[in-house]
Amino acid sequence: MSLAILGLGTALPVTRISQAEAMAIARAVCCRTEEQATWLPALYTHSGIDTRHVSFDRAVIDDIVRGTTDTGSVFLPKGDGDRGPTSGERQRHYAEHAGPLAVRAARQALAQSGLAAGAITHLVTVSCTGFRAPGVDVELVKRLELPATVQRTHLGFMGCHGALNGLRVARAYAEADPAARVLVCAVELCVPHYHYGWDPQRMVANALFADGAAAVVGGPGEAAPEAWRVTSNGACLFPDCEDAMTWTIGDHNFEMTLSKRVPGLIAGGLRPWIEAWLEENDLRLGDVASWAIHPGGPRILTAVEEALSLGAAETAASRAVFAECGNMSSPTVLFILDRLRGPRAPRPCVALGFGPGLAAEAALLR
């Protein structure tokens, strides 16, 4: 039993910024002294990111970089002591922009699947950067004209591996009901949670995260035997490292912490679990023909390469998506799968992501 991927769509906000522009934003928003600003080039130059997309009008970005106030946006920096917009103001931005982005990705996935919107029986939404009710799920139902009887499930606050949790839920629906046609949509607006002021740990997150959405339309494996099929899912909670990666709601944003310990924890704990999980599926590491590894950051990708003895070619798709789009949290791994499916990368493929806990999630695609 499995989940066949019948269609996959991705969507990015219109505004694209270079990493040089991102560094200029950090200088304007985070740095209070010239000495602090000298710390930025190393962080941004070695991030592995060239460009990323943000859910802000270009005029807002220009205001921040130039020090002007033409847009009057609540996201413009206000000087010493400024902590940025309140969490409520940031959530209003999410409410305005997340739905349309999710709809774009879902329309693309539906078009690729060849299914009509009325054929969708289950809807799984994934997001950790915003919450409201009625939410993105209802917006998808209305704007895509999904059936009013579609069965909705929302996965919130799972972090960067959330789309893999979404695929697990979709697979369960597809295996339970031969008539199931499932739409999974992951949408994240990470940039509105940008940290204001000088905090080196949180500025690492500022340098990495971006906005985006991705969607999958799936059904029982028998519906499309030649399609990429999710045949197994795995999960591992690394012991005694709950503080290594956190995502909490604060008064002024959702606050991300990413410890320097994370790459070492992954390097030390990943291989034994992956090998045991693959063995359950009658596979060894050497049998995996392609990898879709969520690029939490350049050091995390390097840690995975070292732990699993992977070469640069095996993580090329992950690094390419990261360079072009940054870390979009949960949709990112679906962007990488899309990159692999296009040229028909060899299978079996393992998709892998990490999130707060410290937790790892995996999906096996054949």
mmCIF file of C-alpha atoms in Angstrom:
data_model
loop_
_atom_site.group_PDB
_atom_site.id
_atom_site.type_symbol
_atom_site.label_atom_id
_atom_site.label_comp_id
_atom_site.label_asym_id
_atom_site.label_seq_id
_atom_site.Cartn_x
_atom_site.Cartn_y
_atom_site.Cartn_z
ATOM 1 C CA MET A 1 0.000 0.000 0.000
ATOM 2 C CA SER A 2 1.249 3.483 -0.811
ATOM 3 C CA LEU A 3 0.451 7.077 -1.749
ATOM 4 C CA ALA A 4 0.954 7.873 -5.446
ATOM 5 C CA ILE A 5 2.026 11.436 -6.166
ATOM 6 C CA LEU A 6 -0.309 12.437 -8.990
ATOM 7 C CA GLY A 7 0.668 16.116 -9.070
ATOM 8 C CA LEU A 8 3.094 18.476 -7.342
ATOM 9 C CA GLY A 9 3.014 22.272 -7.405
ATOM 10 C CA THR A 10 5.169 25.022 -5.932
ATOM 11 C CA ALA A 11 4.682 28.755 -5.469
ATOM 12 C CA LEU A 12 6.917 31.642 -4.416
ATOM 13 C CA PRO A 13 6.078 35.243 -3.530
ATOM 14 C CA VAL A 14 6.744 37.747 -6.309
ATOM 15 C CA THR A 15 9.411 39.739 -4.450
ATOM 16 C CA ARG A 16 12.851 38.167 -4.746
ATOM 17 C CA ILE A 17 15.841 39.523 -2.875
ATOM 18 C CA SER A 18 19.526 38.784 -3.260
ATOM 19 C CA GLN A 19 21.645 37.790 -0.290
ATOM 20 C CA ALA A 20 23.372 41.170 -0.567
ATOM 21 C CA GLU A 21 19.974 42.845 -0.105
ATOM 22 C CA ALA A 22 19.238 40.494 2.787
ATOM 23 C CA MET A 23 22.469 41.607 4.440
ATOM 24 C CA ALA A 24 21.509 45.263 3.938
ATOM 25 C CA ILE A 25 18.168 44.550 5.633
ATOM 26 C CA ALA A 26 19.964 42.916 8.569
ATOM 27 C CA ARG A 27 22.228 45.946 8.889
ATOM 28 C CA ALA A 28 19.199 48.283 9.008
ATOM 29 C CA VAL A 29 17.026 46.174 11.293
ATOM 30 C CA CYS A 30 19.453 44.379 13.597
ATOM 31 C CA CYS A 31 22.709 46.298 13.924
ATOM 32 C CA ARG A 32 23.087 49.121 16.409
ATOM 33 C CA THR A 33 26.828 49.719 15.931
ATOM 34 C CA GLU A 34 29.344 49.503 13.105
ATOM 35 C CA GLU A 35 31.162 46.785 15.019
ATOM 36 C CA GLN A 36 28.026 44.636 14.948
ATOM 37 C CA ALA A 37 27.674 45.238 11.203
ATOM 38 C CA THR A 38 31.166 43.817 10.582
ATOM 39 C CA TRP A 39 29.824 40.436 11.733
ATOM 40 C CA LEU A 40 27.319 40.208 8.877
ATOM 41 C CA PRO A 41 29.439 39.508 5.743
ATOM 42 C CA ALA A 42 30.746 36.168 6.996
ATOM 43 C CA LEU A 43 27.249 35.036 8.006
ATOM 44 C CA TYR A 44 25.563 35.989 4.744
ATOM 45 C CA THR A 45 28.394 35.183 2.334
ATOM 46 C CA HIS A 46 28.786 31.637 3.642
ATOM 47 C CA SER A 47 25.079 30.883 4.022
ATOM 48 C CA GLY A 48 24.810 28.967 0.740
ATOM 49 C CA ILE A 49 21.901 31.193 -0.356
ATOM 50 C CA ASP A 50 21.956 33.378 -3.460
ATOM 51 C CA THR A 51 18.350 34.590 -3.564
ATOM 52 C CA ARG A 52 15.085 34.090 -1.712
ATOM 53 C CA HIS A 53 11.488 35.207 -1.967
ATOM 54 C CA VAL A 54 9.627 37.268 0.626
ATOM 55 C CA SER A 55 5.939 38.046 1.103
ATOM 56 C CA PHE A 56 6.471 41.820 1.099
ATOM 57 C CA ASP A 57 6.067 44.369 -1.672
ATOM 58 C CA ARG A 58 9.329 45.528 -3.192
ATOM 59 C CA ALA A 59 8.555 49.041 -1.923
ATOM 60 C CA VAL A 60 8.729 47.828 1.703
ATOM 61 C CA ILE A 61 12.144 46.253 1.081
ATOM 62 C CA ASP A 62 13.347 49.484 -0.546
ATOM 63 C CA ASP A 63 12.117 51.509 2.434
ATOM 64 C CA ILE A 64 14.032 49.307 4.875
ATOM 65 C CA VAL A 65 17.273 49.388 2.899
ATOM 66 C CA ARG A 66 17.132 53.134 2.146
ATOM 67 C CA GLY A 67 15.894 54.217 5.548
ATOM 68 C CA THR A 68 12.758 55.810 4.058
ATOM 69 C CA THR A 69 9.161 55.535 5.264
ATOM 70 C CA ASP A 70 7.124 55.906 2.063
ATOM 71 C CA THR A 71 5.078 52.719 2.597
ATOM 72 C CA GLY A 72 4.326 53.348 6.268
ATOM 73 C CA SER A 73 4.652 49.596 6.857
ATOM 74 C CA VAL A 74 4.623 48.349 10.458
ATOM 75 C CA PHE A 75 7.687 46.285 9.497
ATOM 76 C CA LEU A 76 9.932 49.346 9.046
ATOM 77 C CA PRO A 77 12.631 49.584 11.756
ATOM 78 C CA LYS A 78 12.227 52.303 14.359
ATOM 79 C CA GLY A 79 15.710 52.520 15.882
ATOM 80 C CA ASP A 80 17.177 51.569 19.245
ATOM 81 C CA GLY A 81 14.982 49.331 21.360
ATOM 82 C CA ASP A 82 12.695 48.424 18.457
ATOM 83 C CA ARG A 83 11.483 44.821 18.645
ATOM 84 C CA GLY A 84 9.475 45.029 15.455
ATOM 85 C CA PRO A 85 5.752 44.489 14.945
ATOM 86 C CA THR A 86 3.694 42.674 17.538
ATOM 87 C CA SER A 87 2.800 39.032 17.019
ATOM 88 C CA GLY A 88 -0.736 40.174 16.163
ATOM 89 C CA GLU A 89 0.517 42.490 13.417
ATOM 90 C CA ARG A 90 2.697 39.738 11.994
ATOM 91 C CA GLN A 91 -0.232 37.308 12.060
ATOM 92 C CA ARG A 92 -2.368 39.773 10.128
ATOM 93 C CA HIS A 93 0.329 39.727 7.430
ATOM 94 C CA TYR A 94 0.173 35.917 7.430
ATOM 95 C CA ALA A 95 -3.615 35.959 7.158
ATOM 96 C CA GLU A 96 -3.433 38.227 4.117
ATOM 97 C CA HIS A 97 -0.673 36.496 2.183
ATOM 98 C CA ALA A 98 -0.510 32.787 3.134
ATOM 99 C CA GLY A 99 -3.807 31.759 1.548
ATOM 100 C CA PRO A 100 -3.186 33.172 -1.948
ATOM 101 C CA LEU A 101 0.276 31.579 -2.008
ATOM 102 C CA ALA A 102 -1.148 28.197 -0.962
ATOM 103 C CA VAL A 103 -3.857 28.454 -3.629
ATOM 104 C CA ARG A 104 -1.247 29.038 -6.357
ATOM 105 C CA ALA A 105 0.701 25.911 -5.361
ATOM 106 C CA ALA A 106 -2.459 23.823 -5.063
ATOM 107 C CA ARG A 107 -3.777 24.903 -8.465
ATOM 108 C CA GLN A 108 -0.515 23.818 -10.041
ATOM 109 C CA ALA A 109 -0.632 20.434 -8.302
ATOM 110 C CA LEU A 110 -4.241 19.875 -9.382
ATOM 111 C CA ALA A 111 -3.436 20.817 -12.988
ATOM 112 C CA GLN A 112 -0.522 18.394 -13.079
ATOM 113 C CA SER A 113 -2.657 15.594 -11.585
ATOM 114 C CA GLY A 114 -5.375 15.970 -14.204
ATOM 115 C CA LEU A 115 -8.012 15.765 -11.480
ATOM 116 C CA ALA A 116 -10.868 18.191 -11.095
ATOM 117 C CA ALA A 117 -11.102 20.033 -7.794
ATOM 118 C CA GLY A 118 -14.376 18.221 -7.138
ATOM 119 C CA ALA A 119 -12.526 14.901 -6.999
ATOM 120 C CA ILE A 120 -10.588 15.823 -3.847
ATOM 121 C CA THR A 121 -11.894 13.917 -0.822
ATOM 122 C CA HIS A 122 -9.293 14.908 1.805
ATOM 123 C CA LEU A 123 -7.361 18.111 2.467
ATOM 124 C CA VAL A 124 -4.226 18.206 4.636
ATOM 125 C CA THR A 125 -2.720 21.616 5.401
ATOM 126 C CA VAL A 126 0.686 22.193 6.988
ATOM 127 C CA SER A 127 2.007 25.409 8.539
ATOM 128 C CA CYS A 128 4.003 26.489 11.587
ATOM 129 C CA THR A 129 4.294 30.225 10.881
ATOM 130 C CA GLY A 130 0.698 31.317 11.329
ATOM 131 C CA PHE A 131 -2.592 30.313 12.890
ATOM 132 C CA ARG A 132 -6.129 31.520 12.403
ATOM 133 C CA ALA A 133 -9.583 30.016 12.107
ATOM 134 C CA PRO A 134 -11.138 29.757 9.645
ATOM 135 C CA GLY A 135 -7.708 29.318 8.115
ATOM 136 C CA VAL A 136 -5.812 28.418 4.983
ATOM 137 C CA ASP A 137 -7.748 25.152 4.700
ATOM 138 C CA VAL A 138 -11.074 26.953 4.353
ATOM 139 C CA GLU A 139 -9.527 29.434 1.929
ATOM 140 C CA LEU A 140 -8.358 26.515 -0.240
ATOM 141 C CA VAL A 141 -11.829 24.953 -0.136
ATOM 142 C CA LYS A 142 -13.511 28.171 -1.234
ATOM 143 C CA ARG A 143 -11.041 29.445 -3.832
ATOM 144 C CA LEU A 144 -10.379 26.059 -5.440
ATOM 145 C CA GLU A 145 -14.069 25.120 -5.195
ATOM 146 C CA LEU A 146 -13.303 21.883 -3.372
ATOM 147 C CA PRO A 147 -16.346 19.905 -2.201
ATOM 148 C CA ALA A 148 -17.943 21.199 0.984
ATOM 149 C CA THR A 149 -17.677 17.600 2.211
ATOM 150 C CA VAL A 150 -13.880 17.462 1.879
ATOM 151 C CA GLN A 151 -12.337 16.049 5.065
ATOM 152 C CA ARG A 152 -9.864 18.568 6.521
ATOM 153 C CA THR A 153 -6.807 17.954 8.692
ATOM 154 C CA HIS A 154 -4.348 20.641 9.783
ATOM 155 C CA LEU A 155 -0.805 19.927 10.975
ATOM 156 C CA GLY A 156 0.531 22.922 12.887
ATOM 157 C CA PHE A 157 3.832 23.781 14.507
ATOM 158 C CA MET A 158 5.693 20.686 13.272
ATOM 159 C CA GLY A 159 8.524 22.784 11.845
ATOM 160 C CA CYS A 160 10.689 22.133 8.813
ATOM 161 C CA HIS A 161 9.721 18.460 8.455
ATOM 162 C CA GLY A 162 5.975 19.245 8.487
ATOM 163 C CA ALA A 163 5.374 18.345 4.837
ATOM 164 C CA LEU A 164 6.670 14.833 5.520
ATOM 165 C CA ASN A 165 4.137 14.535 8.339
ATOM 166 C CA GLY A 166 1.555 15.691 5.800
ATOM 167 C CA LEU A 167 2.561 12.960 3.359
ATOM 168 C CA ARG A 168 2.250 10.396 6.161
ATOM 169 C CA VAL A 169 -1.318 11.496 6.883
ATOM 170 C CA ALA A 170 -2.174 11.507 3.166
ATOM 171 C CA ARG A 171 -0.731 8.027 2.775
ATOM 172 C CA ALA A 172 -2.894 6.780 5.648
ATOM 173 C CA TYR A 173 -6.015 8.182 3.990
ATOM 174 C CA ALA A 174 -5.069 6.678 0.616
ATOM 175 C CA GLU A 175 -4.392 3.258 2.117
ATOM 176 C CA ALA A 176 -7.655 3.305 4.084
ATOM 177 C CA ASP A 177 -9.912 4.311 1.188
ATOM 178 C CA PRO A 178 -9.377 3.326 -2.482
ATOM 179 C CA ALA A 179 -11.525 6.297 -3.517
ATOM 180 C CA ALA A 180 -9.425 8.834 -1.576
ATOM 181 C CA ARG A 181 -7.851 11.702 -3.509
ATOM 182 C CA VAL A 182 -5.827 13.837 -1.130
ATOM 183 C CA LEU A 183 -4.537 17.392 -1.464
ATOM 184 C CA VAL A 184 -1.601 18.212 0.828
ATOM 185 C CA CYS A 185 -0.587 21.881 1.012
ATOM 186 C CA ALA A 186 2.316 23.288 3.029
ATOM 187 C CA VAL A 187 2.655 27.072 3.257
ATOM 188 C CA GLU A 188 5.068 29.085 5.380
ATOM 189 C CA LEU A 189 5.691 32.789 5.781
ATOM 190 C CA CYS A 190 8.912 32.731 7.800
ATOM 191 C CA VAL A 191 10.185 36.220 6.975
ATOM 192 C CA PRO A 192 7.404 38.086 8.852
ATOM 193 C CA HIS A 193 8.915 36.566 12.017
ATOM 194 C CA TYR A 194 12.212 38.351 11.383
ATOM 195 C CA HIS A 195 14.027 39.172 14.631
ATOM 196 C CA TYR A 196 14.693 42.876 15.252
ATOM 197 C CA GLY A 197 17.744 44.000 17.248
ATOM 198 C CA TRP A 198 21.097 42.430 17.998
ATOM 199 C CA ASP A 199 20.955 38.732 18.936
ATOM 200 C CA PRO A 200 23.583 36.637 17.102
ATOM 201 C CA GLN A 201 21.736 33.346 17.600
ATOM 202 C CA ARG A 202 18.445 34.613 16.157
ATOM 203 C CA MET A 203 20.232 36.473 13.368
ATOM 204 C CA VAL A 204 21.346 33.098 12.013
ATOM 205 C CA ALA A 205 17.660 32.321 11.434
ATOM 206 C CA ASN A 206 17.232 35.770 9.824
ATOM 207 C CA ALA A 207 19.967 34.860 7.347
ATOM 208 C CA LEU A 208 18.392 31.545 6.315
ATOM 209 C CA PHE A 209 14.599 31.667 6.213
ATOM 210 C CA ALA A 210 12.273 32.576 3.339
ATOM 211 C CA ASP A 211 8.624 32.255 2.238
ATOM 212 C CA GLY A 212 6.994 29.686 -0.041
ATOM 213 C CA ALA A 213 4.296 27.063 -0.570
ATOM 214 C CA ALA A 214 4.086 23.605 -2.117
ATOM 215 C CA ALA A 215 1.267 21.138 -2.680
ATOM 216 C CA VAL A 216 0.835 17.480 -3.575
ATOM 217 C CA VAL A 217 -2.186 15.685 -4.998
ATOM 218 C CA GLY A 218 -2.111 11.985 -4.191
ATOM 219 C CA GLY A 219 -4.147 8.817 -4.267
ATOM 220 C CA PRO A 220 -3.772 5.083 -3.655
ATOM 221 C CA GLY A 221 -0.682 3.649 -5.318
ATOM 222 C CA GLU A 222 -2.804 1.450 -7.560
ATOM 223 C CA ALA A 223 -4.211 4.618 -9.177
ATOM 224 C CA ALA A 224 -0.864 5.382 -10.844
ATOM 225 C CA PRO A 225 1.624 2.492 -10.619
ATOM 226 C CA GLU A 226 4.292 4.421 -12.560
ATOM 227 C CA ALA A 227 4.110 7.505 -10.327
ATOM 228 C CA TRP A 228 6.461 8.312 -7.484
ATOM 229 C CA ARG A 229 4.876 6.549 -4.513
ATOM 230 C CA VAL A 230 5.356 7.114 -0.790
ATOM 231 C CA THR A 231 5.641 3.559 0.520
ATOM 232 C CA SER A 232 6.937 4.115 4.053
ATOM 233 C CA ASN A 233 7.436 6.856 6.648
ATOM 234 C CA GLY A 234 9.861 6.995 9.534
ATOM 235 C CA ALA A 235 10.412 9.210 12.575
ATOM 236 C CA CYS A 236 13.076 9.630 15.238
ATOM 237 C CA LEU A 237 13.180 11.896 18.287
ATOM 238 C CA PHE A 238 16.814 12.490 19.218
ATOM 239 C CA PRO A 239 17.329 12.028 22.983
ATOM 240 C CA ASP A 240 17.940 14.844 25.474
ATOM 241 C CA CYS A 241 18.238 17.749 23.041
ATOM 242 C CA GLU A 242 14.903 19.563 23.287
ATOM 243 C CA ASP A 243 16.686 22.918 23.516
ATOM 244 C CA ALA A 244 18.774 22.421 20.370
ATOM 245 C CA MET A 245 16.036 23.669 18.022
ATOM 246 C CA THR A 246 13.003 25.557 19.295
ATOM 247 C CA TRP A 247 10.090 27.522 17.826
ATOM 248 C CA THR A 248 8.065 29.466 20.375
ATOM 249 C CA ILE A 249 5.432 32.212 20.274
ATOM 250 C CA GLY A 250 6.656 35.494 21.744
ATOM 251 C CA ASP A 251 5.085 38.913 22.155
ATOM 252 C CA HIS A 252 6.727 40.243 18.996
ATOM 253 C CA ASN A 253 7.155 37.173 16.780
ATOM 254 C CA PHE A 254 7.528 33.427 16.679
ATOM 255 C CA GLU A 255 11.055 33.027 18.021
ATOM 256 C CA MET A 256 13.430 30.534 16.392
ATOM 257 C CA THR A 257 16.535 29.226 18.124
ATOM 258 C CA LEU A 258 19.022 27.005 16.342
ATOM 259 C CA SER A 259 21.865 25.741 18.503
ATOM 260 C CA LYS A 260 25.379 25.241 17.177
ATOM 261 C CA ARG A 261 24.976 21.692 18.521
ATOM 262 C CA VAL A 262 22.445 20.682 15.839
ATOM 263 C CA PRO A 263 24.903 19.593 13.104
ATOM 264 C CA GLY A 264 26.847 17.502 15.638
ATOM 265 C CA LEU A 265 23.686 15.902 17.004
ATOM 266 C CA ILE A 266 22.609 14.977 13.473
ATOM 267 C CA ALA A 267 26.065 13.686 12.584
ATOM 268 C CA GLY A 268 26.100 11.471 15.671
ATOM 269 C CA GLY A 269 22.540 10.149 15.741
ATOM 270 C CA LEU A 270 21.219 10.043 12.195
ATOM 271 C CA ARG A 271 22.923 7.016 10.647
ATOM 272 C CA PRO A 272 21.902 4.326 13.185
ATOM 273 C CA TRP A 273 18.245 5.289 12.895
ATOM 274 C CA ILE A 274 18.243 5.590 9.088
ATOM 275 C CA GLU A 275 19.965 2.238 8.681
ATOM 276 C CA ALA A 276 17.482 0.519 11.011
ATOM 277 C CA TRP A 277 14.494 2.121 9.256
ATOM 278 C CA LEU A 278 15.782 1.207 5.802
ATOM 279 C CA GLU A 279 16.372 -2.371 6.973
ATOM 280 C CA GLU A 280 12.698 -2.537 7.944
ATOM 281 C CA ASN A 281 11.999 -1.745 4.291
ATOM 282 C CA ASP A 282 14.496 -4.351 3.003
ATOM 283 C CA LEU A 283 16.998 -1.687 1.960
ATOM 284 C CA ARG A 284 20.505 -0.596 2.828
ATOM 285 C CA LEU A 285 22.024 2.864 2.578
ATOM 286 C CA GLY A 286 23.716 1.963 -0.688
ATOM 287 C CA ASP A 287 20.347 1.005 -2.210
ATOM 288 C CA VAL A 288 19.010 4.580 -1.949
ATOM 289 C CA ALA A 289 19.365 6.046 -5.435
ATOM 290 C CA SER A 290 18.457 9.695 -4.696
ATOM 291 C CA TRP A 291 18.003 11.959 -1.676
ATOM 292 C CA ALA A 292 15.694 14.896 -0.947
ATOM 293 C CA ILE A 293 17.253 16.351 2.201
ATOM 294 C CA HIS A 294 15.752 19.441 3.775
ATOM 295 C CA PRO A 295 18.508 22.096 3.886
ATOM 296 C CA GLY A 296 18.045 23.564 7.338
ATOM 297 C CA GLY A 297 21.342 25.334 6.748
ATOM 298 C CA PRO A 298 24.675 24.642 5.055
ATOM 299 C CA ARG A 299 26.196 22.995 8.137
ATOM 300 C CA ILE A 300 23.181 20.716 8.540
ATOM 301 C CA LEU A 301 23.498 19.496 4.960
ATOM 302 C CA THR A 302 27.202 18.876 5.491
ATOM 303 C CA ALA A 303 26.441 16.951 8.691
ATOM 304 C CA VAL A 304 23.971 14.711 6.823
ATOM 305 C CA GLU A 305 26.508 14.118 4.053
ATOM 306 C CA GLU A 306 29.131 13.090 6.587
ATOM 307 C CA ALA A 307 26.760 10.933 8.645
ATOM 308 C CA LEU A 308 25.430 9.015 5.623
ATOM 309 C CA SER A 309 28.616 9.072 3.494
ATOM 310 C CA LEU A 310 26.906 11.012 0.715
ATOM 311 C CA GLY A 311 28.713 12.884 -2.041
ATOM 312 C CA ALA A 312 28.031 16.326 -3.439
ATOM 313 C CA ALA A 313 26.027 14.868 -6.354
ATOM 314 C CA GLU A 314 23.582 13.235 -3.933
ATOM 315 C CA THR A 315 22.752 16.530 -2.211
ATOM 316 C CA ALA A 316 22.953 18.712 -5.336
ATOM 317 C CA ALA A 317 19.163 19.150 -5.593
ATOM 318 C CA SER A 318 18.944 20.200 -1.942
ATOM 319 C CA ARG A 319 21.749 22.726 -2.293
ATOM 320 C CA ALA A 320 20.284 24.108 -5.537
ATOM 321 C CA VAL A 321 16.852 24.722 -3.977
ATOM 322 C CA PHE A 322 18.500 26.234 -0.907
ATOM 323 C CA ALA A 323 20.615 28.560 -3.059
ATOM 324 C CA GLU A 324 17.622 29.739 -5.089
ATOM 325 C CA CYS A 325 14.934 29.846 -2.397
ATOM 326 C CA GLY A 326 16.516 29.700 1.065
ATOM 327 C CA ASN A 327 14.938 27.698 3.885
ATOM 328 C CA MET A 328 11.158 27.953 3.450
ATOM 329 C CA SER A 329 10.559 25.545 6.341
ATOM 330 C CA SER A 330 7.977 22.823 5.578
ATOM 331 C CA PRO A 331 7.458 23.336 1.795
ATOM 332 C CA THR A 332 11.189 23.099 1.076
ATOM 333 C CA VAL A 333 11.452 19.316 0.886
ATOM 334 C CA LEU A 334 8.587 19.264 -1.664
ATOM 335 C CA PHE A 335 10.503 21.771 -3.814
ATOM 336 C CA ILE A 336 13.429 19.334 -3.731
ATOM 337 C CA LEU A 337 11.215 16.366 -4.637
ATOM 338 C CA ASP A 338 9.847 18.398 -7.535
ATOM 339 C CA ARG A 339 13.411 19.095 -8.667
ATOM 340 C CA LEU A 340 14.185 15.363 -8.594
ATOM 341 C CA ARG A 341 10.964 14.225 -10.291
ATOM 342 C CA GLY A 342 11.465 16.587 -13.240
ATOM 343 C CA PRO A 343 14.490 14.786 -14.720
ATOM 344 C CA ARG A 344 13.193 11.450 -13.371
ATOM 345 C CA ALA A 345 15.866 10.908 -10.771
ATOM 346 C CA PRO A 346 16.444 7.248 -9.910
ATOM 347 C CA ARG A 347 14.481 5.560 -7.173
ATOM 348 C CA PRO A 348 14.177 4.557 -4.382
ATOM 349 C CA CYS A 349 14.401 8.077 -3.009
ATOM 350 C CA VAL A 350 14.522 9.114 0.636
ATOM 351 C CA ALA A 351 13.119 12.484 1.698
ATOM 352 C CA LEU A 352 14.492 13.677 5.019
ATOM 353 C CA GLY A 353 13.803 16.675 7.259
ATOM 354 C CA PHE A 354 14.520 17.944 10.770
ATOM 355 C CA GLY A 355 12.532 19.983 13.233
ATOM 356 C CA PRO A 356 12.172 21.028 16.874
ATOM 357 C CA GLY A 357 12.592 18.210 19.311
ATOM 358 C CA LEU A 358 15.247 17.570 17.917
ATOM 359 C CA ALA A 359 13.277 15.353 15.551
ATOM 360 C CA ALA A 360 13.861 13.758 12.163
ATOM 361 C CA GLU A 361 11.195 12.609 9.691
ATOM 362 C CA ALA A 362 11.654 10.544 6.559
ATOM 363 C CA ALA A 363 9.634 9.287 3.616
ATOM 364 C CA LEU A 364 10.592 6.465 1.273
ATOM 365 C CA LEU A 365 9.529 6.942 -2.351
ATOM 366 C CA ARG A 366 9.715 4.171 -4.948
#
